[in-house]
Short mmCIF file of C-alpha atoms in Angstrom, two decimals:
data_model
loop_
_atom_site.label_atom_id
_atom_site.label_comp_id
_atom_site.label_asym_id
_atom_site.label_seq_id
_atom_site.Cartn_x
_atom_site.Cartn_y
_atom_site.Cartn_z
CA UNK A 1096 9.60 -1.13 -17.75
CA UNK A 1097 7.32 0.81 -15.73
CA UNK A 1098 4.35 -1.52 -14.27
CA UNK A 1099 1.09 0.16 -14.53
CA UNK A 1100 -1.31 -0.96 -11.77
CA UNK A 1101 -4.84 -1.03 -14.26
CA UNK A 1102 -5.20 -0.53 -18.17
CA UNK A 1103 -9.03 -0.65 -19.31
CA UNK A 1104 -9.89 -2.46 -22.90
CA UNK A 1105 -12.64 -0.88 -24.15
CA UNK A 1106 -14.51 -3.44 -26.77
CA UNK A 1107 -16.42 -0.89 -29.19
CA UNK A 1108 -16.31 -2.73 -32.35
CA UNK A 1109 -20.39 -3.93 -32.14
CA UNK A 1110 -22.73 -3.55 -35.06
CA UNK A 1111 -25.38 -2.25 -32.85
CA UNK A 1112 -27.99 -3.69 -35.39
CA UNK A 1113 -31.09 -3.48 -33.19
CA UNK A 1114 -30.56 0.26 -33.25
CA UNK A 1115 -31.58 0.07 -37.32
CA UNK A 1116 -30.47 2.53 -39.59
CA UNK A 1117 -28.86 4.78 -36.61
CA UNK A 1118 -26.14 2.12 -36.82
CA UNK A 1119 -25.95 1.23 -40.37
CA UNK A 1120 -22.90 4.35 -41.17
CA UNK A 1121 -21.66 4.14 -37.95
CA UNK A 1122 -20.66 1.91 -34.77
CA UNK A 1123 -22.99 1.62 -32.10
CA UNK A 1124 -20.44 3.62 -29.21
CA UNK A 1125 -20.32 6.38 -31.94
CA UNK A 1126 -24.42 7.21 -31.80
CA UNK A 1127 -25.25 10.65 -30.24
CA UNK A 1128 -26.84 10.70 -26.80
CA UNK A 1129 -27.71 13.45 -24.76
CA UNK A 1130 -27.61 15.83 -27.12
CA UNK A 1131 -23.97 16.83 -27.23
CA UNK A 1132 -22.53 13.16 -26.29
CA UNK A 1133 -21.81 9.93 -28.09
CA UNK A 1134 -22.07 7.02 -26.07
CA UNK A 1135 -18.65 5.76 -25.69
CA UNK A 1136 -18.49 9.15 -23.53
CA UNK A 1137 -19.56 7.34 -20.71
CA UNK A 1138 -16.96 4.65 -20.14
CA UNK A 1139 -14.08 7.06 -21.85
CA UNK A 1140 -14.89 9.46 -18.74
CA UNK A 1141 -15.27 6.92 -15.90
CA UNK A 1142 -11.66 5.74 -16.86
CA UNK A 1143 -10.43 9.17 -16.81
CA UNK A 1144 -12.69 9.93 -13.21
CA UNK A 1145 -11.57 6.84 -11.61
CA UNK A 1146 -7.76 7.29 -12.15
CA UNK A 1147 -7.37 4.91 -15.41
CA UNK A 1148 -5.19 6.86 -17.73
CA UNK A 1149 -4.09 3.82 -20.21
CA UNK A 1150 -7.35 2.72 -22.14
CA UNK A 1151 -7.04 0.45 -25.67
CA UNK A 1152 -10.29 1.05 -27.35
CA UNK A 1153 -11.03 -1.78 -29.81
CA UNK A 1154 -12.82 -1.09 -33.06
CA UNK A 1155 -14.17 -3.03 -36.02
CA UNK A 1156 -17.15 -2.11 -37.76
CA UNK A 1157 -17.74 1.25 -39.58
CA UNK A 1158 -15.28 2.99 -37.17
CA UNK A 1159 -14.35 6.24 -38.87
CA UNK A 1160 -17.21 7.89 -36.75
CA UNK A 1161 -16.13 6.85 -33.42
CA UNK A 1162 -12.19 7.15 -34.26
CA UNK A 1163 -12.47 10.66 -35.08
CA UNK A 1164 -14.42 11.44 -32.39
CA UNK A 1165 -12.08 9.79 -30.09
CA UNK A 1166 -9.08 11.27 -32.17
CA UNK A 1167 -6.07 11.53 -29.33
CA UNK A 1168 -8.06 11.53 -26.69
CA UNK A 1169 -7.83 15.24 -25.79
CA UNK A 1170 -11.26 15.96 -23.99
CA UNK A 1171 -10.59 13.49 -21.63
CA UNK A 1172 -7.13 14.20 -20.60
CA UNK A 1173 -6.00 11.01 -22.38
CA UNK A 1174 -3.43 12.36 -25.00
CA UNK A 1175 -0.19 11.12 -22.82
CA UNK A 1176 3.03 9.83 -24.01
CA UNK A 1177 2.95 7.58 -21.32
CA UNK A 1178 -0.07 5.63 -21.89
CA UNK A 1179 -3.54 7.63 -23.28
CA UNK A 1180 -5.69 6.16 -25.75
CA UNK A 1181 -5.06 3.88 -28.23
CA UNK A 1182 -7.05 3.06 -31.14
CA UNK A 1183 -6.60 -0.84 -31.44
CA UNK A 1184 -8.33 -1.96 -35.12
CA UNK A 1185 -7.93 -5.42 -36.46
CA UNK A 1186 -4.88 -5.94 -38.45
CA UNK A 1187 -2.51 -8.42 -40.16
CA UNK A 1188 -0.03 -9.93 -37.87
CA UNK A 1189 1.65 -12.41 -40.03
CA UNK A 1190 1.23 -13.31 -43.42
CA UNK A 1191 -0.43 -10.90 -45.83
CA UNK A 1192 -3.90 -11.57 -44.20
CA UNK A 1193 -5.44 -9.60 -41.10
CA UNK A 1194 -8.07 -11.40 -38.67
CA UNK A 1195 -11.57 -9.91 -37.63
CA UNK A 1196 -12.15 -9.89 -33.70
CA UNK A 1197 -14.41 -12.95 -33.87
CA UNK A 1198 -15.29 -12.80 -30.02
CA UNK A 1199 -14.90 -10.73 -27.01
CA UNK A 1200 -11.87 -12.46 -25.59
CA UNK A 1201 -10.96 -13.18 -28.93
CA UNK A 1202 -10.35 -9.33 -29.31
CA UNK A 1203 -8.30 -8.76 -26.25
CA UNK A 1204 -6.18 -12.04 -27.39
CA UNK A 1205 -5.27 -10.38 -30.48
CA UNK A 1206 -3.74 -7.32 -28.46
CA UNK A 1207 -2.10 -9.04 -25.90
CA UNK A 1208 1.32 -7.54 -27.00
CA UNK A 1209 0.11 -4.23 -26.56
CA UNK A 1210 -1.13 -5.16 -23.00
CA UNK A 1211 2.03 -6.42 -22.01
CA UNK A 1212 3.90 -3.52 -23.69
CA UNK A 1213 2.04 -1.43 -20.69
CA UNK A 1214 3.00 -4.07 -18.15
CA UNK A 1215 -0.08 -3.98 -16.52
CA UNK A 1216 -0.85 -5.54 -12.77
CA UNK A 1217 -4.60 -5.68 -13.77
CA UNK A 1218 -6.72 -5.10 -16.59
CA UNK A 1219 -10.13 -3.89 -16.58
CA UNK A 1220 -12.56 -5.03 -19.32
CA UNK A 1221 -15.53 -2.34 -20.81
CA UNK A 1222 -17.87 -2.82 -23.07
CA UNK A 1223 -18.59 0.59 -25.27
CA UNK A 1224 -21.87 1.06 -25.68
CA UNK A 1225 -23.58 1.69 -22.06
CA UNK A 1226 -25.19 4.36 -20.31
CA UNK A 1227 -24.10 4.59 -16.57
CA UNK A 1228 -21.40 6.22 -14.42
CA UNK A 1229 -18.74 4.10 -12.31
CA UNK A 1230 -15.84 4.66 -10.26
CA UNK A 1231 -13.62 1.28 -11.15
CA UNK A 1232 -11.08 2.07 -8.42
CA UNK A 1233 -13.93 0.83 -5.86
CA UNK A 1234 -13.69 -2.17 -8.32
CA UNK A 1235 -10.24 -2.67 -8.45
CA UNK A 1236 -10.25 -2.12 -4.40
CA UNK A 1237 -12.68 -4.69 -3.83
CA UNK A 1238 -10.73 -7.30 -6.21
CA UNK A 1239 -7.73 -6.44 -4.24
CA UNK A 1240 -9.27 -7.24 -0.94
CA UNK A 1241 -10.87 -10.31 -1.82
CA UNK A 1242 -7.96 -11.40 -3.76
CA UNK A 1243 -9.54 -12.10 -6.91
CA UNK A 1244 -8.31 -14.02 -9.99
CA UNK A 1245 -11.80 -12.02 -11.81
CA UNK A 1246 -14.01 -9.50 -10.54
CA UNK A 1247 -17.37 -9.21 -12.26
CA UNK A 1248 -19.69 -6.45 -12.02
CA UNK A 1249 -23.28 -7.33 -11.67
CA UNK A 1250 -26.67 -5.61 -11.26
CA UNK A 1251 -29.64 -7.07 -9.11
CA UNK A 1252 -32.54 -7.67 -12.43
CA UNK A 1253 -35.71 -9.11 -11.69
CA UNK A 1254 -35.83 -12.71 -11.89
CA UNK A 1255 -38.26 -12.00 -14.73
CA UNK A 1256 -35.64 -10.95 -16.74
CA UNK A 1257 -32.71 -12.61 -15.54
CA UNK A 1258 -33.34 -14.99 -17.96
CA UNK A 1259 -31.98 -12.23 -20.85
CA UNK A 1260 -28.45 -11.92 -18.93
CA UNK A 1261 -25.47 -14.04 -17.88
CA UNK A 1262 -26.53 -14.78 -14.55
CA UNK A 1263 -23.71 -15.29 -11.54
CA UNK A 1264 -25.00 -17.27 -9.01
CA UNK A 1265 -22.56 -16.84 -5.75
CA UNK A 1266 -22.79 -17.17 -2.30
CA UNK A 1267 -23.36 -15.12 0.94
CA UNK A 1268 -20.12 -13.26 0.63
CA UNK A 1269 -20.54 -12.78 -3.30
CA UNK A 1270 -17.94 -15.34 -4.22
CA UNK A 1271 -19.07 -16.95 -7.52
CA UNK A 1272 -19.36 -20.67 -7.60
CA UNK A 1273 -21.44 -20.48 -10.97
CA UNK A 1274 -22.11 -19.01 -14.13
CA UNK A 1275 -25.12 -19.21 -16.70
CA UNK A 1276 -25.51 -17.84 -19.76
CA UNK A 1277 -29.39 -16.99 -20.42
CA UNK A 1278 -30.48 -19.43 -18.23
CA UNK A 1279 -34.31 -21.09 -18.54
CA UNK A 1280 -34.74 -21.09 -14.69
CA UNK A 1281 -32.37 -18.65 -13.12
CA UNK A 1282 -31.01 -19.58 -9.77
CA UNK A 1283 -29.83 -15.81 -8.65
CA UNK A 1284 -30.85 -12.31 -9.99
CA UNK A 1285 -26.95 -10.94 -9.91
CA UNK A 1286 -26.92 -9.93 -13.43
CA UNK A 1287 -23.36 -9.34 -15.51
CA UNK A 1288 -22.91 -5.83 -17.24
CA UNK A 1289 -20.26 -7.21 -18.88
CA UNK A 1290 -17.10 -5.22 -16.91
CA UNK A 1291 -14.39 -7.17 -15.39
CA UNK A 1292 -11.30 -6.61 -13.72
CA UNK A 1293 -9.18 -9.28 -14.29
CA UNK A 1294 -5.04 -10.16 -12.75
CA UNK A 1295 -3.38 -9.97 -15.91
CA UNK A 1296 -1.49 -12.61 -15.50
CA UNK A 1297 -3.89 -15.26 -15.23
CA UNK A 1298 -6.09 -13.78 -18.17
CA UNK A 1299 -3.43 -13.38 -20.36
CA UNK A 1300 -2.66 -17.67 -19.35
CA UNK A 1301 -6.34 -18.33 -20.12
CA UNK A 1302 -6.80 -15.90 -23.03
CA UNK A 1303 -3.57 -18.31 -25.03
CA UNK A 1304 -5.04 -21.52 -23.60
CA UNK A 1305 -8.88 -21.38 -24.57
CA UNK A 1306 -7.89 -19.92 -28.44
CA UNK A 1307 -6.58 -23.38 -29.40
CA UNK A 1308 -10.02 -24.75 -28.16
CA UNK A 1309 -12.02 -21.80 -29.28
CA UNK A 1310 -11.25 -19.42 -32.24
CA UNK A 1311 -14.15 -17.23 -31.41
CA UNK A 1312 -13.35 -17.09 -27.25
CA UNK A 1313 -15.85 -15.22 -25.37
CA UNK A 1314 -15.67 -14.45 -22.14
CA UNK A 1315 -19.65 -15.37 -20.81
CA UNK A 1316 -19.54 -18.82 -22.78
CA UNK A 1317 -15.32 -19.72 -22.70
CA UNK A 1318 -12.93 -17.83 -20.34
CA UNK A 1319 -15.53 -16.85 -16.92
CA UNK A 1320 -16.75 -20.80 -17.17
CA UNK A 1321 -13.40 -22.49 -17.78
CA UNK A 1322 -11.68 -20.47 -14.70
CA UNK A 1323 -14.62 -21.58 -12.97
CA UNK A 1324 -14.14 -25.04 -13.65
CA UNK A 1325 -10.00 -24.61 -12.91
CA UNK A 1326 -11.15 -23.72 -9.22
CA UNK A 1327 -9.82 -20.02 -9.64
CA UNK A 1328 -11.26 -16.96 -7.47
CA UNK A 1329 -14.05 -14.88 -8.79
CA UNK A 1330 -16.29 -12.39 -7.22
CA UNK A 1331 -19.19 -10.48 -8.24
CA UNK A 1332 -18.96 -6.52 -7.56
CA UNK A 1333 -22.39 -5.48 -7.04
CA UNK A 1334 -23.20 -1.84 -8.90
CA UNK A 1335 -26.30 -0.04 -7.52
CA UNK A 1336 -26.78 3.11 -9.68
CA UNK A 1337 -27.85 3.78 -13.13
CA UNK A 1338 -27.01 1.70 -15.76
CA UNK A 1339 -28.40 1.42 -19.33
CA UNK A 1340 -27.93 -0.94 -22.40
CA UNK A 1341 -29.39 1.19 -25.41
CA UNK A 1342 -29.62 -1.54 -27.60
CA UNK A 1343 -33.14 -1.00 -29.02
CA UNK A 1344 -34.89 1.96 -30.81
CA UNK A 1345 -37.47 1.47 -27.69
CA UNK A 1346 -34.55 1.83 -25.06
CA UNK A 1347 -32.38 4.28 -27.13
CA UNK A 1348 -35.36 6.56 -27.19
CA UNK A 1349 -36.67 6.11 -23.60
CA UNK A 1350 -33.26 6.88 -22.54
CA UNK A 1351 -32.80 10.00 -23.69
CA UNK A 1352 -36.34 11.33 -22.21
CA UNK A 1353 -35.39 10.21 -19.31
CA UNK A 1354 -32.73 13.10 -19.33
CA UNK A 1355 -35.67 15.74 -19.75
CA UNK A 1356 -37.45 14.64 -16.39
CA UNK A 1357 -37.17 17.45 -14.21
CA UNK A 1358 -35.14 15.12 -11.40
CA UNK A 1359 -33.63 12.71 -13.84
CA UNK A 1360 -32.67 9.63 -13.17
CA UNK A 1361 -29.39 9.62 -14.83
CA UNK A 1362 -27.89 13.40 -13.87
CA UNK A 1363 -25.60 14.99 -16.48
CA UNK A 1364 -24.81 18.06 -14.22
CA UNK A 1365 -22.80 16.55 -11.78
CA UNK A 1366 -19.51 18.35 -11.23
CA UNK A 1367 -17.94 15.66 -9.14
CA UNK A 1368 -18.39 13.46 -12.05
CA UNK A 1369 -18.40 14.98 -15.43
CA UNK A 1370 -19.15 12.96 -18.86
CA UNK A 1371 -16.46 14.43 -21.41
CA UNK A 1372 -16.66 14.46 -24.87
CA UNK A 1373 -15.02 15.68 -27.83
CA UNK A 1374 -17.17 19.22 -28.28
CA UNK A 1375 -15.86 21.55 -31.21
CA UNK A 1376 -16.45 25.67 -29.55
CA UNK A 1377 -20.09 26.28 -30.93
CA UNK A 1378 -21.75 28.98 -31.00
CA UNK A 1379 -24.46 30.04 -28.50
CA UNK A 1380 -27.80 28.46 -28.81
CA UNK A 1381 -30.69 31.13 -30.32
CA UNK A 1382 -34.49 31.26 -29.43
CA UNK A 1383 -36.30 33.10 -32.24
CA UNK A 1384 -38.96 35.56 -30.69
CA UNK A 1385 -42.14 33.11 -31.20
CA UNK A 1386 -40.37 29.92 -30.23
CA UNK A 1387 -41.39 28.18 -27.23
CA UNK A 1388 -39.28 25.29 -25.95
CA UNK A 1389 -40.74 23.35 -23.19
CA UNK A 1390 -38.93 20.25 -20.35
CA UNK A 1391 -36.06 19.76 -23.71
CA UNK A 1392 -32.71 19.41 -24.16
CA UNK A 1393 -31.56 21.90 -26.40
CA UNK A 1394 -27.56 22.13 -27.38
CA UNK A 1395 -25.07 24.61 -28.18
CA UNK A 1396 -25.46 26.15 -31.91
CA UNK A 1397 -28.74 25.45 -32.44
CA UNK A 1398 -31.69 27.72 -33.40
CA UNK A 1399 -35.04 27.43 -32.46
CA UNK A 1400 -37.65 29.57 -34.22
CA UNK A 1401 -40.73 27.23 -33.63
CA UNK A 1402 -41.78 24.92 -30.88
CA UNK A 1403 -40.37 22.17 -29.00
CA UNK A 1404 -41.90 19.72 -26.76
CA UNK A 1405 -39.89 17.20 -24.33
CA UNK A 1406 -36.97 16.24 -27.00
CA UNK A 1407 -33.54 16.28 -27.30
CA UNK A 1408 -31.99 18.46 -29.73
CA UNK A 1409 -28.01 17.93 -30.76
CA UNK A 1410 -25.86 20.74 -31.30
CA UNK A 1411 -26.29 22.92 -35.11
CA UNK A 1412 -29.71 22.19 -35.46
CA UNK A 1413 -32.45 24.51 -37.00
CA UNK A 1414 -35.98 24.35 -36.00
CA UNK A 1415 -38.05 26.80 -38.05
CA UNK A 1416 -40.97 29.31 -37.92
CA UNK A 1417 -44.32 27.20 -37.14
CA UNK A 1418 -42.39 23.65 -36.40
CA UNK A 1419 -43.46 21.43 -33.74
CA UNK A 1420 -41.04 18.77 -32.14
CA UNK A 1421 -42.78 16.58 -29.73
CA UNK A 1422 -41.19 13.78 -27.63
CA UNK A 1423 -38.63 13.28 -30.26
CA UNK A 1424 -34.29 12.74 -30.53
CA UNK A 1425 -32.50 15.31 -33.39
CA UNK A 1426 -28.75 15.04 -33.95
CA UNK A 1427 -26.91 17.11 -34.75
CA UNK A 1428 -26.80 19.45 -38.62
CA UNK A 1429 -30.46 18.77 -39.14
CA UNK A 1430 -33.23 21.29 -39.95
CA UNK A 1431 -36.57 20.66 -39.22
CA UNK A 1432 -38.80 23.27 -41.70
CA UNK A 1433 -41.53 25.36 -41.57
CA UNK A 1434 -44.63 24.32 -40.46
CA UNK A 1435 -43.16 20.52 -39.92
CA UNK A 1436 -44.52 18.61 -36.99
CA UNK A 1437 -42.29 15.97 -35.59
CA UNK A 1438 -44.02 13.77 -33.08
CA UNK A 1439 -42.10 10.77 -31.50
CA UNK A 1440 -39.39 10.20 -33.41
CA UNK A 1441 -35.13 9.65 -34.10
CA UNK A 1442 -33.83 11.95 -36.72
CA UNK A 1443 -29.91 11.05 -37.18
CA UNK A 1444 -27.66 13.93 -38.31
CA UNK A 1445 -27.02 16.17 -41.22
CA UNK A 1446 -30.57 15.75 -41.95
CA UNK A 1447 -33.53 18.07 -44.20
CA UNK A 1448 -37.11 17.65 -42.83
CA UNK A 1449 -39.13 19.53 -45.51
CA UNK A 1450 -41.63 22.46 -44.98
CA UNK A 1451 -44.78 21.11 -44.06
CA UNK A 1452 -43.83 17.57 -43.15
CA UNK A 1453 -46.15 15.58 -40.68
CA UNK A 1454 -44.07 12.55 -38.87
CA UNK A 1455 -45.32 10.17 -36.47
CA UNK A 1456 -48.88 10.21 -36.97
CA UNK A 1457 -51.36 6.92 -37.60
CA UNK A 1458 -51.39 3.81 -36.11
CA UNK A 1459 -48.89 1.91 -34.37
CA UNK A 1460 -47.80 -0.99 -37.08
CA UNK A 1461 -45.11 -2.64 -36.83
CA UNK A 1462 -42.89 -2.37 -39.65
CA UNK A 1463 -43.22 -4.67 -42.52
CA UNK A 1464 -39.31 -5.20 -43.47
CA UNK A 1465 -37.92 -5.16 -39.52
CA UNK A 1466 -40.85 -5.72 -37.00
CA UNK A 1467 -38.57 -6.80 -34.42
CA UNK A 1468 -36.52 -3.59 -34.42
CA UNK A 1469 -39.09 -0.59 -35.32
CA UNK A 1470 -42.35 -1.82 -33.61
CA UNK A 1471 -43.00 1.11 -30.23
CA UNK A 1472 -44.43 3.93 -32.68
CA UNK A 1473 -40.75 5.41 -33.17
CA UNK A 1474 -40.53 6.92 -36.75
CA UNK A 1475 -36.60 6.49 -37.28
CA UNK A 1476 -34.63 8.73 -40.53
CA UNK A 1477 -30.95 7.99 -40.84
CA UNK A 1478 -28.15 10.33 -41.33
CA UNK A 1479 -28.08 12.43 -44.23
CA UNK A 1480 -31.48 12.12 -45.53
CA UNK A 1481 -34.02 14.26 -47.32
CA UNK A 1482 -37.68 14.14 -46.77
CA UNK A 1483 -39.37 16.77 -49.38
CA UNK A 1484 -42.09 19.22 -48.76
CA UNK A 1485 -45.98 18.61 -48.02
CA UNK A 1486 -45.57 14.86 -47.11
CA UNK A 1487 -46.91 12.38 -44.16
CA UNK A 1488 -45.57 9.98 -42.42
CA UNK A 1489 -46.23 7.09 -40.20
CA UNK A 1490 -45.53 5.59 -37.00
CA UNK A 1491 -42.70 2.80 -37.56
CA UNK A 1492 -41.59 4.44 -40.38
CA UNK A 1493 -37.76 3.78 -41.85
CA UNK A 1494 -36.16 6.51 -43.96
CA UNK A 1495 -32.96 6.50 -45.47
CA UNK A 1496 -31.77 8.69 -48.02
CA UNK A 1497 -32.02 11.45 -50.01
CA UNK A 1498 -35.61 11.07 -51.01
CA UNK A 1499 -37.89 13.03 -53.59
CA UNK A 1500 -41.87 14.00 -53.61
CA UNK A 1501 -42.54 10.61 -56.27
CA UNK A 1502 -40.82 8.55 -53.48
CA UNK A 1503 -44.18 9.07 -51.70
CA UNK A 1504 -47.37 7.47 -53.23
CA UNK A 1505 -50.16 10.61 -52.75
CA UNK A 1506 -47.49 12.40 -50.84
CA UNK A 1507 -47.72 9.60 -48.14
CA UNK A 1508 -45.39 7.02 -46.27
CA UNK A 1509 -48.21 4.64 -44.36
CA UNK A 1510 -47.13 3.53 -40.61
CA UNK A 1511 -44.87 0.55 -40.68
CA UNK A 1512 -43.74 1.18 -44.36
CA UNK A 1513 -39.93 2.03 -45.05
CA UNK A 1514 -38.15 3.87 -47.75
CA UNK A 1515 -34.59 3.19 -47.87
CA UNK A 1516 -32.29 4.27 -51.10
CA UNK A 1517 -29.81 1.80 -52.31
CA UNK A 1518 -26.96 4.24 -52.44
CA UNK A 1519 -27.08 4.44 -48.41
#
């Protein structure tokens, strides 16, 4: 058999529950971002930029979003015979019963025969739900020339909020000596991002070893410590660009305006480095003759007839006569009606906004049934809702269905109050 030098395993199964109801039909990679990208996008196209053609992307919850968006892999040149993408889903191995991933390393220990069906010198963990760009052949180079048993990469946090990561402390020449999860009193501000190279052989020796000590292995709290502790060779990569977890409605949004900034941080235009992503042909977008769009992201089918204001607007989207869409995120298939005004806030796709509609206005309270997720003034309504005509709507607002004029008590929704339909 053919030995491939790296194969990437992509881990994409997460929940993604701090994004709310953006997550609750679909996995967290599989949420729009950008407009016209989901955000498994971003590692699917660094493995395809940096020369990794064999990528095993692992799902679990809700995945028929992100698998038929990934589908064979086509817009990133991974539909190969030899290699590609593979959809790798929990499933019975022996027996008549099938085993949920039940940890990160866990995961990868369940497809270890697929890894060694590739034959792999080195295999390079992702995680599928962050925002950055990456050449891993630098990676892999530098894990070469240090002759690592585990590369990790790591981003220089403030020691303020080291505290929230695994830290790697290491010395003068990066070579790690120590690892702590979430540590109280953090000793070094090199902060994982949860992407490793690792020499196949010895992870595939560690991955069998620590599941008959731990049935839900991790790699922060089980494999990185115990091939600390067996006196093996790790090194922390240090990554200097852009790099985003989206995991809150705060960060999710923030994100995405960040895109509309007239020299943005994150730079989706860059030909040496394009983010592909699976993009049916669309038609053109169409500005109605009173529209005005101003610093927005506005995709391919959509058609704007009133006004919009710093926002991102997915592809197939209707803004009508007299709207106003202010500092907001619309996925794709939604229409925003006549006369609506739309002012800080996530509207997932295939979703009616009602002639008339005020969002986003009142005072910032937290919501009553999630304060911890919904509690920055972002009025969030999942996928494939209905708000009716004439209605207003808070700030921290949850809505999730397909609701009707009584759903609203004198045609209001207060901030902070949700309305969320069993059937969703």
């Amino acid at each position: 058999m053919r030995r491939k030098e790296m194969l990437a395993m992509l881990l994409a199964g997460g929940q993604g529950s701090r994004l709310g109801v953006l997550t609750s039909k679909k996995a967290k990679p599989a949420v729009a971002f950008g407009g016209k990208y989901k955000i498994i996008d971003f590692p699917m196209s660094n493995c395809i930029n940096s020369g990794v053609d064999t990528v095993g992307v692992l799902t679990q919850y809700q995945p028929l979003s992100l698998n038929q968006h990934i589908g064979i892999g086509i817009p990133w040149d991974l539909d190969k015979n030899d290699g590609g993408v593979t959809i790798l889903a929990p499933h019975v191995k022996g027996g008549e019963q099938g085993e949920w991933y039940s940890g990160t390393a866990n995961a990868i220990f369940q497809n270890i025969s697929y890894i060694d069906d590739n034959n792999p010198e080195y295999v390079l963990i992702l995680s599928g739900d962050h925002i950055y760009k990456m050449d891993y052949s630098k990676m892999l180079d530098f894990h070469k020339a240090n002759n690592c048993d585990v590369t990790i990469a790591v981003l220089e946090v403030t020691m303020e909020e080291a505290s929230r990561f695994g830290i790697m402390n290491a010395d003068e020449n990066d070579k790690i000596y120590e690892f702590e999860e979430k540590p109280e009193n953090p000793k070094s501000n090199l902060a994982s991002m949860g992407i490793y190279i690792f020499t196949w052989s010895k992870l595939r020796e560690a991955l069998i070893n620590d599941e008959k000590i731990h049935p839900d292995s991790d790699f922060g709290k089980h494999i990185i410590p115990s091939m600390l502790e067996k006196g093996m060779t790790l090194y922390a990569y240090r990554f200097k660009d852009y790099w985003k977890d989206v995991g809150t409605i705060e960060s999710y949004w923030a994100a995405n305006m960040e895109l509309i900034e007239t020299v943005p941080k994150f730079n989706l235009y860059e030909d040496f480095w394009k983010i592909y992503t699976n993009s049916y042909h669309q038609p053109p977008q169409y500005t109605g003759e009173n529209a005005v769009v101003k610093t927005s992201l506005i995709s391919e089918g959509c058609e704007v007839y009133g006004t919009v204001e710093k926002s991102v607007i997915s592809t197939n989207v209707v803004i009508e006569e007299g709207a106003v869409v202010k500092d907001s995120i619309i996925m794709e298939n939604c229409v925003i009606g006549k006369n609506a005004v739309i002012d800080r806030c996530i509207i997932d796709r295939n979703t009616v906004i009602g002639n008339n509609v005020i969002m986003g206005e009142g005072e910032n309270i937290p919501n009553e049934d999630k304060p911890k997720i919904y509690n920055t003034g972002i009025t969030v309504v999942g996928s494939d809702s209905v708000i009716p005509d004439n209605v207003a709507i808070g700030k921290n607002c949850v809505i999730f269905g397909s609701t009707k004029a009584e759903d609203y008590k004198d045609s209001k929704l207060e901030s902070g109050k949700s309305i969320v339909l069993e059937d969703n």
